Short mmCIF file of C-alpha atoms in Angstrom, two decimals:
data_model
loop_
_atom_site.label_atom_id
_atom_site.label_comp_id
_atom_site.label_asym_id
_atom_site.label_seq_id
_atom_site.Cartn_x
_atom_site.Cartn_y
_atom_site.Cartn_z
CA MET A 1 0.00 0.00 0.00
CA THR A 2 2.89 2.35 0.70
CA GLY A 3 4.10 1.97 -2.88
CA PHE A 4 0.66 2.92 -4.15
CA ILE A 5 0.64 6.07 -1.99
CA VAL A 6 4.06 7.04 -3.34
CA LEU A 7 3.00 6.32 -6.93
CA LEU A 8 -0.23 8.30 -6.62
CA GLY A 9 1.57 11.18 -4.88
CA GLN A 10 4.13 11.38 -7.68
CA ALA A 11 1.41 11.17 -10.33
CA MET A 12 -0.45 14.08 -8.74
CA GLN A 13 2.84 15.98 -8.22
CA VAL A 14 2.31 16.49 -4.48
CA PRO A 15 4.97 16.15 -1.78
CA LEU A 16 5.48 12.75 -0.21
CA ILE A 17 4.75 12.51 3.49
CA ARG A 18 6.83 10.46 5.88
CA LEU A 19 5.27 9.21 9.10
CA THR A 20 6.75 7.13 11.87
CA PRO A 21 4.66 4.45 13.60
CA THR A 22 4.98 6.31 16.91
CA ASN A 23 3.56 9.57 15.56
CA PRO A 24 0.67 10.67 17.85
CA LEU A 25 -1.09 12.20 14.86
CA LEU A 26 -1.83 8.70 13.55
CA GLY A 27 -3.77 7.84 16.71
CA MET A 28 -5.88 10.98 16.45
CA ALA A 29 -6.52 10.42 12.75
CA SER A 30 -7.65 6.84 13.42
CA ILE A 31 -10.12 8.07 16.06
CA VAL A 32 -11.55 10.58 13.57
CA PHE A 33 -11.92 7.92 10.86
CA ILE A 34 -13.58 5.47 13.25
CA SER A 35 -16.05 8.11 14.43
CA LEU A 36 -16.88 8.98 10.81
CA ALA A 37 -17.54 5.32 10.05
CA LEU A 38 -19.72 4.90 13.15
CA SER A 39 -21.72 8.02 12.29
CA ASP A 40 -22.81 6.28 9.08
CA LEU A 41 -23.55 2.99 10.82
CA ILE A 42 -26.64 4.21 12.74
CA PRO A 43 -28.56 5.48 9.65
CA LEU A 44 -27.52 2.34 7.78
CA LEU A 45 -28.95 0.05 10.46
CA ALA A 46 -32.13 2.16 10.53
CA GLU A 47 -32.40 1.81 6.73
CA ASN A 48 -32.55 5.57 6.38
CA TRP A 49 -31.96 5.68 2.63
CA SER A 50 -32.85 9.36 2.27
CA TYR A 51 -29.94 10.21 4.60
CA PHE A 52 -27.48 8.58 2.22
CA GLU A 53 -29.25 9.81 -0.92
CA ASN A 54 -28.75 13.37 0.31
CA LEU A 55 -25.34 12.98 1.94
CA VAL A 56 -23.37 11.07 -0.71
CA PRO A 57 -23.62 13.74 -3.47
CA ILE A 58 -22.54 16.40 -0.96
CA ARG A 59 -19.58 14.27 0.11
CA LEU A 60 -18.64 13.65 -3.52
CA SER A 61 -18.70 17.37 -4.25
CA GLY A 62 -16.59 18.10 -1.19
CA TYR A 63 -14.01 15.45 -2.02
CA PHE A 64 -13.82 16.61 -5.65
CA CYS A 65 -13.22 20.18 -4.45
CA LEU A 66 -10.56 19.00 -2.00
CA ALA A 67 -8.82 16.96 -4.72
CA ALA A 68 -8.85 19.98 -7.04
CA TYR A 69 -7.50 22.20 -4.25
CA ILE A 70 -4.69 19.74 -3.53
CA TYR A 71 -3.80 19.55 -7.20
CA PHE A 72 -3.90 23.29 -7.93
CA VAL A 73 -2.36 24.50 -4.63
CA PRO A 74 0.60 22.17 -4.05
CA THR A 75 2.04 24.37 -1.28
CA SER A 76 -0.91 23.99 1.12
CA ILE A 77 -0.69 21.93 4.29
CA VAL A 78 -3.13 19.29 2.97
CA SER A 79 -1.22 18.81 -0.28
CA ASN A 80 0.58 15.54 0.36
CA SER A 81 0.50 12.00 -0.94
CA LEU A 82 -1.41 10.52 2.01
CA VAL A 83 -4.29 13.01 1.85
CA ILE A 84 -4.68 12.76 -1.93
CA THR A 85 -4.74 8.96 -1.71
CA TYR A 86 -7.44 9.09 0.97
CA VAL A 87 -9.47 11.64 -0.99
CA LEU A 88 -9.33 9.62 -4.21
CA PHE A 89 -10.35 6.43 -2.38
CA GLU A 90 -13.27 8.33 -0.83
CA ILE A 91 -14.32 9.62 -4.26
CA TRP A 92 -14.21 6.09 -5.63
CA GLY A 93 -16.12 4.61 -2.68
CA ASN A 94 -18.76 7.33 -2.59
CA PHE A 95 -19.25 7.06 -6.34
CA LEU A 96 -19.92 3.33 -5.95
CA ILE A 97 -22.35 4.04 -3.12
CA TYR A 98 -24.10 6.69 -5.23
CA ASN A 99 -24.59 4.27 -8.13
CA ASN A 100 -25.89 1.54 -5.83
CA LEU A 101 -28.29 3.97 -4.17
CA ARG A 102 -29.71 4.93 -7.56
CA ASP A 103 -30.25 1.27 -8.45
CA GLU A 104 -31.79 0.57 -5.06
CA LYS A 105 -34.11 3.57 -5.42
CA TYR A 106 -35.30 2.24 -8.80
CA TYR A 107 -36.06 -1.19 -7.33
CA ARG A 108 -37.84 0.32 -4.31
CA MET A 109 -40.00 2.44 -6.62
CA LYS A 110 -40.74 -0.55 -8.85
CA LYS A 111 -41.79 -2.62 -5.83
CA PHE A 112 -43.97 0.24 -4.55
CA VAL A 113 -45.75 0.55 -7.90
CA GLU A 114 -46.31 -3.21 -8.09
CA GLU A 115 -47.74 -3.34 -4.56
CA ASN A 116 -49.96 -0.27 -4.98
CA SER A 117 -51.00 -0.51 -8.62
CA GLU A 118 -54.73 -0.61 -7.83
CA ALA A 119 -54.54 2.45 -5.57
CA ILE A 120 -52.55 4.32 -8.22
CA ARG A 121 -55.11 3.46 -10.92
CA THR A 122 -57.98 4.48 -8.64
CA ALA A 123 -56.32 7.80 -7.85
CA HIS A 124 -55.66 8.37 -11.54
CA ASP A 125 -59.30 7.64 -12.45
CA GLU A 126 -60.58 10.02 -9.77
CA GLN A 127 -58.80 13.02 -11.26
CA VAL A 128 -60.95 15.96 -12.23
CA ARG A 129 -61.20 16.34 -15.96
CA VAL A 130 -62.37 19.50 -17.63
CA VAL A 131 -64.67 18.94 -20.54
CA GLU A 132 -65.47 21.80 -22.86
CA LEU A 133 -68.90 21.71 -24.43
CA ASP A 134 -69.75 23.31 -27.73
CA GLU A 135 -72.17 26.17 -27.10
CA GLN A 136 -74.88 26.49 -29.69
#
């Protein structure tokens, strides 16, 4: 994995970052990543699809902006090989989630229409229709 981070960092022309295993920043970063993962676990267990349908495009936009910022401002503090690798993995993962959510939404809608076809037809037939009569 380290070789991939170096390769991706060189491809994006950002500085390489060197971390030691005893760096206290790694512990703090791992706590942040675990809390982010757990914050998505509760809505997932509750099958709150609208949460993810609204959140994933916002995350994608944010990660695309961060990737562009890293690429165009190579002197910033976040412009390094580790951050760009994380951002690109998040873009890839969130894009997969977005596509799966769209497919799942289609199948949920299809199931809803199949289960409620009579109610939909009845509601459609009960619509008010304006009829114009010829006046003579």
